[in-house]
């Protein structure tokens, strides 16, 4: 059974930083693109970033470019999202999501999410 | 404003058939496969349809998907009360270089 478990969310002041982590199990982590997708309270889904299997390619939502970085450690089956200069509009549940082997295929599985709240 | 356009709401009575549309463009649905997700209240999204019309194991055949040109559709037949949820379409956008989602459709079973 595929499991994705996020951690690292919390309350942070505007301009602050936070690092999210996700541990995957039940599948060959190193074989898949991985994503972060977020959902603001009462709003729809918004893709944030993704990373290729070996970390050599990364794509970001325009509004987070230069503020967020995505990385992975395949030896630890882990995905990370480093968030800096956080804004109120970054407040959301952040989901770790398993993509397919090929870019643009399908996002198969989702974690339960971790809540990030940006507020004074 | 979402890149993919869905109706904000849909409704039907038990046993009825409902469809949810998803309109995109040549850089997303027009070039790539469409996927659909179901999100029950308070839960994470769940893959419902992938590859335009494929169902993952465990998804009832009451759910079906289709794609034509730059639009996709999700159909739910034999509507049940447990189908009450938010539904999202999604695909890769070659111009934006990212996943794009519809704004979501809240399905109410009357």
JSON list of C-alpha atoms in Angstrom, two decimals:
[
{"chain": "A", "resi": 1, "resn": "UNK", "atom": "CA", "xyz": [0.00, 0.00, 0.00]},
{"chain": "A", "resi": 2, "resn": "UNK", "atom": "CA", "xyz": [1.35, 3.40, -1.00]},
{"chain": "A", "resi": 3, "resn": "UNK", "atom": "CA", "xyz": [1.74, 5.80, 1.91]},
{"chain": "A", "resi": 4, "resn": "UNK", "atom": "CA", "xyz": [2.87, 9.41, 1.88]},
{"chain": "A", "resi": 5, "resn": "UNK", "atom": "CA", "xyz": [3.29, 11.13, 5.23]},
{"chain": "A", "resi": 6, "resn": "UNK", "atom": "CA", "xyz": [3.91, 14.87, 5.42]},
{"chain": "A", "resi": 7, "resn": "UNK", "atom": "CA", "xyz": [5.28, 16.80, 8.36]},
{"chain": "A", "resi": 8, "resn": "UNK", "atom": "CA", "xyz": [6.70, 20.21, 9.19]},
{"chain": "A", "resi": 9, "resn": "UNK", "atom": "CA", "xyz": [3.65, 22.41, 8.91]},
{"chain": "A", "resi": 10, "resn": "UNK", "atom": "CA", "xyz": [2.74, 25.02, 11.49]},
{"chain": "A", "resi": 11, "resn": "UNK", "atom": "CA", "xyz": [2.18, 28.68, 12.23]},
{"chain": "A", "resi": 12, "resn": "UNK", "atom": "CA", "xyz": [4.75, 31.10, 10.85]},
{"chain": "A", "resi": 13, "resn": "UNK", "atom": "CA", "xyz": [4.90, 34.87, 10.59]},
{"chain": "A", "resi": 14, "resn": "UNK", "atom": "CA", "xyz": [4.89, 36.64, 7.23]},
{"chain": "A", "resi": 15, "resn": "UNK", "atom": "CA", "xyz": [8.41, 36.70, 5.85]},
{"chain": "A", "resi": 16, "resn": "UNK", "atom": "CA", "xyz": [9.33, 33.58, 7.78]},
{"chain": "A", "resi": 17, "resn": "UNK", "atom": "CA", "xyz": [10.54, 30.18, 6.62]},
{"chain": "A", "resi": 18, "resn": "UNK", "atom": "CA", "xyz": [9.38, 26.61, 6.96]},
{"chain": "A", "resi": 19, "resn": "UNK", "atom": "CA", "xyz": [10.59, 23.24, 5.68]},
{"chain": "A", "resi": 20, "resn": "UNK", "atom": "CA", "xyz": [8.09, 20.53, 4.84]},
{"chain": "A", "resi": 21, "resn": "UNK", "atom": "CA", "xyz": [9.02, 16.85, 4.62]},
{"chain": "A", "resi": 22, "resn": "UNK", "atom": "CA", "xyz": [7.31, 13.84, 3.13]},
{"chain": "A", "resi": 23, "resn": "UNK", "atom": "CA", "xyz": [8.24, 10.20, 3.56]},
{"chain": "A", "resi": 24, "resn": "UNK", "atom": "CA", "xyz": [7.01, 7.69, 1.02]},
{"chain": "A", "resi": 25, "resn": "UNK", "atom": "CA", "xyz": [6.56, 3.94, 1.46]},
{"chain": "A", "resi": 26, "resn": "UNK", "atom": "CA", "xyz": [4.97, 1.04, -0.36]},
{"chain": "A", "resi": 27, "resn": "UNK", "atom": "CA", "xyz": [6.49, 1.95, -3.73]},
{"chain": "A", "resi": 28, "resn": "UNK", "atom": "CA", "xyz": [9.88, 2.48, -5.39]},
{"chain": "A", "resi": 29, "resn": "UNK", "atom": "CA", "xyz": [10.27, 6.15, -4.44]},
{"chain": "A", "resi": 30, "resn": "UNK", "atom": "CA", "xyz": [13.24, 6.78, -6.73]},
{"chain": "A", "resi": 31, "resn": "UNK", "atom": "CA", "xyz": [11.27, 5.74, -9.82]},
{"chain": "A", "resi": 32, "resn": "UNK", "atom": "CA", "xyz": [8.71, 8.55, -9.73]},
{"chain": "A", "resi": 33, "resn": "UNK", "atom": "CA", "xyz": [8.37, 12.27, -10.20]},
{"chain": "A", "resi": 34, "resn": "UNK", "atom": "CA", "xyz": [7.12, 13.80, -6.95]},
{"chain": "A", "resi": 35, "resn": "UNK", "atom": "CA", "xyz": [4.95, 16.88, -6.33]},
{"chain": "A", "resi": 36, "resn": "UNK", "atom": "CA", "xyz": [3.75, 19.34, -3.75]},
{"chain": "A", "resi": 37, "resn": "UNK", "atom": "CA", "xyz": [0.16, 20.49, -4.21]},
{"chain": "A", "resi": 38, "resn": "UNK", "atom": "CA", "xyz": [-1.61, 22.90, -1.88]},
{"chain": "A", "resi": 39, "resn": "UNK", "atom": "CA", "xyz": [-5.17, 23.80, -0.98]},
{"chain": "A", "resi": 40, "resn": "UNK", "atom": "CA", "xyz": [-6.01, 27.08, 0.71]},
{"chain": "A", "resi": 41, "resn": "UNK", "atom": "CA", "xyz": [-8.90, 26.98, 3.22]},
{"chain": "A", "resi": 42, "resn": "UNK", "atom": "CA", "xyz": [-12.18, 26.55, 1.36]},
{"chain": "A", "resi": 43, "resn": "UNK", "atom": "CA", "xyz": [-10.42, 26.74, -2.02]},
{"chain": "A", "resi": 44, "resn": "UNK", "atom": "CA", "xyz": [-9.41, 24.40, -4.81]},
{"chain": "A", "resi": 45, "resn": "UNK", "atom": "CA", "xyz": [-6.22, 22.47, -5.52]},
{"chain": "A", "resi": 46, "resn": "UNK", "atom": "CA", "xyz": [-3.12, 24.32, -6.69]},
{"chain": "A", "resi": 47, "resn": "UNK", "atom": "CA", "xyz": [0.06, 22.61, -7.86]},
{"chain": "A", "resi": 48, "resn": "UNK", "atom": "CA", "xyz": [3.21, 24.09, -6.29]},
{"chain": "A", "resi": 49, "resn": "UNK", "atom": "CA", "xyz": [6.27, 22.24, -7.56]},
{"chain": "A", "resi": 50, "resn": "UNK", "atom": "CA", "xyz": [7.61, 18.93, -8.78]},
{"chain": "A", "resi": 51, "resn": "UNK", "atom": "CA", "xyz": [10.95, 17.17, -9.09]},
{"chain": "A", "resi": 52, "resn": "UNK", "atom": "CA", "xyz": [12.31, 14.49, -11.40]},
{"chain": "A", "resi": 53, "resn": "UNK", "atom": "CA", "xyz": [13.44, 11.11, -10.14]},
{"chain": "A", "resi": 54, "resn": "UNK", "atom": "CA", "xyz": [17.13, 12.07, -9.89]},
{"chain": "A", "resi": 55, "resn": "UNK", "atom": "CA", "xyz": [16.48, 15.70, -8.91]},
{"chain": "A", "resi": 56, "resn": "UNK", "atom": "CA", "xyz": [17.87, 17.01, -12.20]},
{"chain": "A", "resi": 57, "resn": "UNK", "atom": "CA", "xyz": [14.67, 18.81, -13.24]},
{"chain": "A", "resi": 58, "resn": "UNK", "atom": "CA", "xyz": [12.34, 20.92, -11.14]},
{"chain": "A", "resi": 59, "resn": "UNK", "atom": "CA", "xyz": [9.30, 23.01, -12.02]},
{"chain": "A", "resi": 60, "resn": "UNK", "atom": "CA", "xyz": [7.54, 25.62, -9.92]},
{"chain": "A", "resi": 61, "resn": "UNK", "atom": "CA", "xyz": [4.33, 27.62, -9.80]},
{"chain": "A", "resi": 62, "resn": "UNK", "atom": "CA", "xyz": [5.19, 31.17, -10.88]},
{"chain": "A", "resi": 63, "resn": "UNK", "atom": "CA", "xyz": [4.11, 32.73, -7.59]},
{"chain": "A", "resi": 64, "resn": "UNK", "atom": "CA", "xyz": [6.57, 30.63, -5.57]},
{"chain": "A", "resi": 65, "resn": "UNK", "atom": "CA", "xyz": [9.60, 30.84, -7.86]},
{"chain": "A", "resi": 66, "resn": "UNK", "atom": "CA", "xyz": [12.57, 32.25, -6.00]},
{"chain": "A", "resi": 67, "resn": "UNK", "atom": "CA", "xyz": [10.93, 31.61, -2.62]},
{"chain": "A", "resi": 68, "resn": "UNK", "atom": "CA", "xyz": [10.36, 27.84, -2.58]},
{"chain": "A", "resi": 69, "resn": "UNK", "atom": "CA", "xyz": [12.83, 25.07, -3.36]},
{"chain": "A", "resi": 70, "resn": "UNK", "atom": "CA", "xyz": [12.05, 21.38, -3.80]},
{"chain": "A", "resi": 71, "resn": "UNK", "atom": "CA", "xyz": [14.47, 18.55, -3.15]},
{"chain": "A", "resi": 72, "resn": "UNK", "atom": "CA", "xyz": [14.50, 14.83, -2.51]},
{"chain": "A", "resi": 73, "resn": "UNK", "atom": "CA", "xyz": [16.65, 12.17, -0.86]},
{"chain": "A", "resi": 74, "resn": "UNK", "atom": "CA", "xyz": [15.96, 8.86, -2.54]},
{"chain": "A", "resi": 75, "resn": "UNK", "atom": "CA", "xyz": [18.03, 6.97, 0.02]},
{"chain": "A", "resi": 76, "resn": "UNK", "atom": "CA", "xyz": [15.56, 8.15, 2.66]},
{"chain": "A", "resi": 77, "resn": "UNK", "atom": "CA", "xyz": [12.46, 7.95, 0.43]},
{"chain": "A", "resi": 78, "resn": "UNK", "atom": "CA", "xyz": [11.93, 11.60, 1.29]},
{"chain": "A", "resi": 79, "resn": "UNK", "atom": "CA", "xyz": [10.69, 14.73, -0.43]},
{"chain": "A", "resi": 80, "resn": "UNK", "atom": "CA", "xyz": [11.19, 18.25, 0.88]},
{"chain": "A", "resi": 81, "resn": "UNK", "atom": "CA", "xyz": [9.81, 21.73, 0.31]},
{"chain": "A", "resi": 82, "resn": "UNK", "atom": "CA", "xyz": [11.83, 24.64, 1.67]},
{"chain": "A", "resi": 83, "resn": "UNK", "atom": "CA", "xyz": [9.65, 27.73, 1.88]},
{"chain": "A", "resi": 84, "resn": "UNK", "atom": "CA", "xyz": [11.08, 31.21, 2.46]},
{"chain": "A", "resi": 85, "resn": "UNK", "atom": "CA", "xyz": [9.65, 34.71, 2.59]},
{"chain": "A", "resi": 86, "resn": "UNK", "atom": "CA", "xyz": [6.23, 33.26, 3.29]},
{"chain": "A", "resi": 87, "resn": "UNK", "atom": "CA", "xyz": [3.12, 35.31, 2.59]},
{"chain": "A", "resi": 88, "resn": "UNK", "atom": "CA", "xyz": [-0.44, 35.14, 3.90]},
{"chain": "A", "resi": 89, "resn": "UNK", "atom": "CA", "xyz": [-1.55, 33.72, 0.57]},
{"chain": "A", "resi": 90, "resn": "UNK", "atom": "CA", "xyz": [0.71, 30.70, 1.10]},
{"chain": "A", "resi": 91, "resn": "UNK", "atom": "CA", "xyz": [-1.60, 29.57, 3.90]},
{"chain": "A", "resi": 92, "resn": "UNK", "atom": "CA", "xyz": [-2.86, 26.14, 2.88]},
{"chain": "A", "resi": 93, "resn": "UNK", "atom": "CA", "xyz": [-2.78, 22.42, 3.41]},
{"chain": "A", "resi": 94, "resn": "UNK", "atom": "CA", "xyz": [0.29, 21.14, 1.56]},
{"chain": "A", "resi": 95, "resn": "UNK", "atom": "CA", "xyz": [-0.02, 17.68, 0.05]},
{"chain": "A", "resi": 96, "resn": "UNK", "atom": "CA", "xyz": [2.84, 15.46, -1.02]},
{"chain": "A", "resi": 97, "resn": "UNK", "atom": "CA", "xyz": [1.78, 13.61, -4.17]},
{"chain": "A", "resi": 98, "resn": "UNK", "atom": "CA", "xyz": [3.28, 10.78, -6.19]},
{"chain": "A", "resi": 99, "resn": "UNK", "atom": "CA", "xyz": [3.44, 11.42, -9.91]},
{"chain": "A", "resi": 100, "resn": "UNK", "atom": "CA", "xyz": [4.10, 8.96, -12.70]},
{"chain": "A", "resi": 101, "resn": "UNK", "atom": "CA", "xyz": [7.38, 7.77, -14.21]},
{"chain": "A", "resi": 102, "resn": "UNK", "atom": "CA", "xyz": [6.97, 10.12, -17.15]},
{"chain": "A", "resi": 103, "resn": "UNK", "atom": "CA", "xyz": [6.41, 13.86, -16.76]},
{"chain": "A", "resi": 104, "resn": "UNK", "atom": "CA", "xyz": [2.81, 14.92, -17.16]},
{"chain": "A", "resi": 105, "resn": "UNK", "atom": "CA", "xyz": [1.27, 11.50, -16.76]},
{"chain": "A", "resi": 106, "resn": "UNK", "atom": "CA", "xyz": [-0.90, 11.37, -13.69]},
{"chain": "A", "resi": 107, "resn": "UNK", "atom": "CA", "xyz": [-0.67, 12.21, -10.00]},
{"chain": "A", "resi": 108, "resn": "UNK", "atom": "CA", "xyz": [-1.56, 8.86, -8.49]},
{"chain": "A", "resi": 109, "resn": "UNK", "atom": "CA", "xyz": [-1.38, 9.14, -4.74]},
{"chain": "A", "resi": 110, "resn": "UNK", "atom": "CA", "xyz": [-1.70, 11.85, -2.13]},
{"chain": "A", "resi": 111, "resn": "UNK", "atom": "CA", "xyz": [-0.67, 12.17, 1.49]},
{"chain": "A", "resi": 112, "resn": "UNK", "atom": "CA", "xyz": [-3.03, 13.50, 4.15]},
{"chain": "A", "resi": 113, "resn": "UNK", "atom": "CA", "xyz": [-1.38, 16.91, 4.05]},
{"chain": "A", "resi": 114, "resn": "UNK", "atom": "CA", "xyz": [0.23, 19.28, 6.52]},
{"chain": "A", "resi": 115, "resn": "UNK", "atom": "CA", "xyz": [-1.24, 22.68, 7.35]},
{"chain": "A", "resi": 116, "resn": "UNK", "atom": "CA", "xyz": [0.83, 25.82, 6.91]},
{"chain": "A", "resi": 117, "resn": "UNK", "atom": "CA", "xyz": [-0.58, 29.00, 8.40]},
{"chain": "A", "resi": 118, "resn": "UNK", "atom": "CA", "xyz": [1.12, 32.32, 7.66]},
{"chain": "A", "resi": 119, "resn": "UNK", "atom": "CA", "xyz": [-0.12, 34.94, 10.10]},
{"chain": "A", "resi": 120, "resn": "UNK", "atom": "CA", "xyz": [1.30, 37.66, 12.40]},
{"chain": "B", "resi": 1, "resn": "UNK", "atom": "CA", "xyz": [-9.03, 31.97, -11.66]},
{"chain": "B", "resi": 2, "resn": "UNK", "atom": "CA", "xyz": [-8.19, 28.40, -12.62]},
{"chain": "B", "resi": 3, "resn": "UNK", "atom": "CA", "xyz": [-6.58, 27.42, -15.92]},
{"chain": "B", "resi": 4, "resn": "UNK", "atom": "CA", "xyz": [-9.17, 24.67, -16.37]},
{"chain": "B", "resi": 5, "resn": "UNK", "atom": "CA", "xyz": [-12.84, 25.68, -16.17]},
{"chain": "B", "resi": 6, "resn": "UNK", "atom": "CA", "xyz": [-15.39, 23.59, -14.31]},
{"chain": "B", "resi": 7, "resn": "UNK", "atom": "CA", "xyz": [-18.93, 24.45, -13.18]},
{"chain": "B", "resi": 8, "resn": "UNK", "atom": "CA", "xyz": [-18.80, 25.33, -9.48]},
{"chain": "B", "resi": 9, "resn": "UNK", "atom": "CA", "xyz": [-21.71, 23.07, -8.63]},
{"chain": "B", "resi": 10, "resn": "UNK", "atom": "CA", "xyz": [-23.75, 20.13, -9.88]},
{"chain": "B", "resi": 11, "resn": "UNK", "atom": "CA", "xyz": [-26.57, 18.13, -8.40]},
{"chain": "B", "resi": 12, "resn": "UNK", "atom": "CA", "xyz": [-28.76, 15.10, -8.95]},
{"chain": "B", "resi": 13, "resn": "UNK", "atom": "CA", "xyz": [-31.06, 12.69, -7.23]},
{"chain": "B", "resi": 14, "resn": "UNK", "atom": "CA", "xyz": [-30.13, 9.13, -6.27]},
{"chain": "B", "resi": 15, "resn": "UNK", "atom": "CA", "xyz": [-29.96, 6.88, -9.33]},
{"chain": "B", "resi": 16, "resn": "UNK", "atom": "CA", "xyz": [-29.61, 9.78, -11.74]},
{"chain": "B", "resi": 17, "resn": "UNK", "atom": "CA", "xyz": [-26.72, 10.40, -14.15]},
{"chain": "B", "resi": 18, "resn": "UNK", "atom": "CA", "xyz": [-24.72, 13.61, -13.88]},
{"chain": "B", "resi": 19, "resn": "UNK", "atom": "CA", "xyz": [-21.87, 14.97, -15.94]},
{"chain": "B", "resi": 20, "resn": "UNK", "atom": "CA", "xyz": [-19.18, 17.48, -15.01]},
{"chain": "B", "resi": 21, "resn": "UNK", "atom": "CA", "xyz": [-17.33, 19.36, -17.72]},
{"chain": "B", "resi": 22, "resn": "UNK", "atom": "CA", "xyz": [-13.75, 20.61, -17.78]},
{"chain": "B", "resi": 23, "resn": "UNK", "atom": "CA", "xyz": [-12.66, 23.12, -20.40]},
{"chain": "B", "resi": 24, "resn": "UNK", "atom": "CA", "xyz": [-9.02, 23.80, -21.19]},
{"chain": "B", "resi": 25, "resn": "UNK", "atom": "CA", "xyz": [-6.84, 24.84, -24.09]},
{"chain": "B", "resi": 26, "resn": "UNK", "atom": "CA", "xyz": [-4.41, 23.55, -26.68]},
{"chain": "B", "resi": 27, "resn": "UNK", "atom": "CA", "xyz": [-1.50, 23.71, -24.23]},
{"chain": "B", "resi": 28, "resn": "UNK", "atom": "CA", "xyz": [-3.10, 21.47, -21.62]},
{"chain": "B", "resi": 29, "resn": "UNK", "atom": "CA", "xyz": [-6.06, 19.18, -22.29]},
{"chain": "B", "resi": 30, "resn": "UNK", "atom": "CA", "xyz": [-5.57, 19.59, -26.04]},
{"chain": "B", "resi": 31, "resn": "UNK", "atom": "CA", "xyz": [-2.14, 17.96, -25.79]},
{"chain": "B", "resi": 32, "resn": "UNK", "atom": "CA", "xyz": [-2.19, 15.86, -22.65]},
{"chain": "B", "resi": 33, "resn": "UNK", "atom": "CA", "xyz": [-4.34, 13.35, -20.85]},
{"chain": "B", "resi": 34, "resn": "UNK", "atom": "CA", "xyz": [-7.04, 14.43, -18.42]},
{"chain": "B", "resi": 35, "resn": "UNK", "atom": "CA", "xyz": [-7.36, 13.07, -14.92]},
{"chain": "B", "resi": 36, "resn": "UNK", "atom": "CA", "xyz": [-10.15, 13.43, -12.36]},
{"chain": "B", "resi": 37, "resn": "UNK", "atom": "CA", "xyz": [-10.00, 13.48, -8.57]},
{"chain": "B", "resi": 38, "resn": "UNK", "atom": "CA", "xyz": [-12.66, 13.08, -5.92]},
{"chain": "B", "resi": 39, "resn": "UNK", "atom": "CA", "xyz": [-12.27, 14.88, -2.61]},
{"chain": "B", "resi": 40, "resn": "UNK", "atom": "CA", "xyz": [-14.60, 13.91, 0.19]},
{"chain": "B", "resi": 41, "resn": "UNK", "atom": "CA", "xyz": [-15.11, 16.48, 2.96]},
{"chain": "B", "resi": 42, "resn": "UNK", "atom": "CA", "xyz": [-12.05, 16.78, 5.17]},
{"chain": "B", "resi": 43, "resn": "UNK", "atom": "CA", "xyz": [-10.07, 14.22, 3.16]},
{"chain": "B", "resi": 44, "resn": "UNK", "atom": "CA", "xyz": [-7.19, 14.23, 0.71]},
{"chain": "B", "resi": 45, "resn": "UNK", "atom": "CA", "xyz": [-7.98, 14.01, -3.01]},
{"chain": "B", "resi": 46, "resn": "UNK", "atom": "CA", "xyz": [-8.29, 10.54, -4.52]},
{"chain": "B", "resi": 47, "resn": "UNK", "atom": "CA", "xyz": [-7.60, 9.58, -8.13]},
{"chain": "B", "resi": 48, "resn": "UNK", "atom": "CA", "xyz": [-10.90, 8.73, -9.83]},
{"chain": "B", "resi": 49, "resn": "UNK", "atom": "CA", "xyz": [-10.11, 8.69, -13.56]},
{"chain": "B", "resi": 50, "resn": "UNK", "atom": "CA", "xyz": [-6.72, 8.78, -15.30]},
{"chain": "B", "resi": 51, "resn": "UNK", "atom": "CA", "xyz": [-5.63, 8.71, -18.92]},
{"chain": "B", "resi": 52, "resn": "UNK", "atom": "CA", "xyz": [-8.90, 10.40, -19.95]},
{"chain": "B", "resi": 53, "resn": "UNK", "atom": "CA", "xyz": [-11.06, 7.34, -19.33]},
{"chain": "B", "resi": 54, "resn": "UNK", "atom": "CA", "xyz": [-9.25, 4.75, -17.17]},
{"chain": "B", "resi": 55, "resn": "UNK", "atom": "CA", "xyz": [-10.42, 3.77, -13.71]},
{"chain": "B", "resi": 56, "resn": "UNK", "atom": "CA", "xyz": [-7.93, 2.81, -10.99]},
{"chain": "B", "resi": 57, "resn": "UNK", "atom": "CA", "xyz": [-8.58, -0.45, -9.24]},
{"chain": "B", "resi": 58, "resn": "UNK", "atom": "CA", "xyz": [-11.43, -0.11, -6.78]},
{"chain": "B", "resi": 59, "resn": "UNK", "atom": "CA", "xyz": [-13.25, 2.74, -8.52]},
{"chain": "B", "resi": 60, "resn": "UNK", "atom": "CA", "xyz": [-16.78, 1.65, -9.46]},
{"chain": "B", "resi": 61, "resn": "UNK", "atom": "CA", "xyz": [-17.67, 1.54, -13.15]},
{"chain": "B", "resi": 62, "resn": "UNK", "atom": "CA", "xyz": [-20.41, 4.08, -12.41]},
{"chain": "B", "resi": 63, "resn": "UNK", "atom": "CA", "xyz": [-17.64, 6.63, -12.94]},
{"chain": "B", "resi": 64, "resn": "UNK", "atom": "CA", "xyz": [-16.45, 7.26, -16.49]},
{"chain": "B", "resi": 65, "resn": "UNK", "atom": "CA", "xyz": [-14.38, 9.87, -18.27]},
{"chain": "B", "resi": 66, "resn": "UNK", "atom": "CA", "xyz": [-14.02, 11.18, -21.78]},
{"chain": "B", "resi": 67, "resn": "UNK", "atom": "CA", "xyz": [-12.05, 13.78, -23.68]},
{"chain": "B", "resi": 68, "resn": "UNK", "atom": "CA", "xyz": [-12.66, 15.63, -26.92]},
{"chain": "B", "resi": 69, "resn": "UNK", "atom": "CA", "xyz": [-10.35, 18.32, -28.22]},
{"chain": "B", "resi": 70, "resn": "UNK", "atom": "CA", "xyz": [-9.64, 20.76, -25.41]},
{"chain": "B", "resi": 71, "resn": "UNK", "atom": "CA", "xyz": [-12.41, 19.54, -23.09]},
{"chain": "B", "resi": 72, "resn": "UNK", "atom": "CA", "xyz": [-12.94, 16.60, -20.79]},
{"chain": "B", "resi": 73, "resn": "UNK", "atom": "CA", "xyz": [-15.96, 15.25, -18.97]},
{"chain": "B", "resi": 74, "resn": "UNK", "atom": "CA", "xyz": [-16.68, 13.10, -15.95]},
{"chain": "B", "resi": 75, "resn": "UNK", "atom": "CA", "xyz": [-19.92, 11.14, -15.85]},
{"chain": "B", "resi": 76, "resn": "UNK", "atom": "CA", "xyz": [-21.40, 9.53, -12.77]},
{"chain": "B", "resi": 77, "resn": "UNK", "atom": "CA", "xyz": [-24.29, 7.15, -13.31]},
{"chain": "B", "resi": 78, "resn": "UNK", "atom": "CA", "xyz": [-26.51, 5.59, -10.66]},
{"chain": "B", "resi": 79, "resn": "UNK", "atom": "CA", "xyz": [-25.81, 8.51, -8.34]},
{"chain": "B", "resi": 80, "resn": "UNK", "atom": "CA", "xyz": [-25.41, 7.57, -4.68]},
{"chain": "B", "resi": 81, "resn": "UNK", "atom": "CA", "xyz": [-25.35, 9.68, -1.53]},
{"chain": "B", "resi": 82, "resn": "UNK", "atom": "CA", "xyz": [-21.71, 8.80, -0.93]},
{"chain": "B", "resi": 83, "resn": "UNK", "atom": "CA", "xyz": [-20.81, 10.46, -4.24]},
{"chain": "B", "resi": 84, "resn": "UNK", "atom": "CA", "xyz": [-21.40, 13.84, -2.61]},
{"chain": "B", "resi": 85, "resn": "UNK", "atom": "CA", "xyz": [-17.93, 15.43, -2.84]},
{"chain": "B", "resi": 86, "resn": "UNK", "atom": "CA", "xyz": [-15.78, 17.93, -4.71]},
{"chain": "B", "resi": 87, "resn": "UNK", "atom": "CA", "xyz": [-14.50, 16.82, -8.11]},
{"chain": "B", "resi": 88, "resn": "UNK", "atom": "CA", "xyz": [-11.41, 18.23, -9.83]},
{"chain": "B", "resi": 89, "resn": "UNK", "atom": "CA", "xyz": [-10.04, 17.78, -13.33]},
{"chain": "B", "resi": 90, "resn": "UNK", "atom": "CA", "xyz": [-6.29, 18.06, -13.86]},
{"chain": "B", "resi": 91, "resn": "UNK", "atom": "CA", "xyz": [-3.71, 17.83, -16.60]},
{"chain": "B", "resi": 92, "resn": "UNK", "atom": "CA", "xyz": [-0.17, 18.92, -17.43]},
{"chain": "B", "resi": 93, "resn": "UNK", "atom": "CA", "xyz": [0.22, 22.27, -19.16]},
{"chain": "B", "resi": 94, "resn": "UNK", "atom": "CA", "xyz": [3.06, 22.35, -21.67]},
{"chain": "B", "resi": 95, "resn": "UNK", "atom": "CA", "xyz": [3.22, 26.16, -21.75]},
{"chain": "B", "resi": 96, "resn": "UNK", "atom": "CA", "xyz": [3.10, 26.77, -17.99]},
{"chain": "B", "resi": 97, "resn": "UNK", "atom": "CA", "xyz": [5.29, 23.71, -17.35]},
{"chain": "B", "resi": 98, "resn": "UNK", "atom": "CA", "xyz": [3.16, 22.60, -14.47]},
{"chain": "B", "resi": 99, "resn": "UNK", "atom": "CA", "xyz": [0.08, 20.70, -13.39]},
{"chain": "B", "resi": 100, "resn": "UNK", "atom": "CA", "xyz": [-3.13, 22.67, -13.72]},
{"chain": "B", "resi": 101, "resn": "UNK", "atom": "CA", "xyz": [-6.41, 21.96, -11.97]},
{"chain": "B", "resi": 102, "resn": "UNK", "atom": "CA", "xyz": [-9.99, 22.96, -12.51]},
{"chain": "B", "resi": 103, "resn": "UNK", "atom": "CA", "xyz": [-11.59, 25.09, -9.82]},
{"chain": "B", "resi": 104, "resn": "UNK", "atom": "CA", "xyz": [-13.58, 22.11, -8.59]},
{"chain": "B", "resi": 105, "resn": "UNK", "atom": "CA", "xyz": [-17.22, 21.11, -8.81]},
{"chain": "B", "resi": 106, "resn": "UNK", "atom": "CA", "xyz": [-19.22, 20.52, -5.66]},
{"chain": "B", "resi": 107, "resn": "UNK", "atom": "CA", "xyz": [-21.63, 17.65, -6.29]},
{"chain": "B", "resi": 108, "resn": "UNK", "atom": "CA", "xyz": [-24.78, 17.56, -4.18]},
{"chain": "B", "resi": 109, "resn": "UNK", "atom": "CA", "xyz": [-27.00, 14.49, -4.05]},
{"chain": "B", "resi": 110, "resn": "UNK", "atom": "CA", "xyz": [-30.51, 15.75, -3.41]}
]
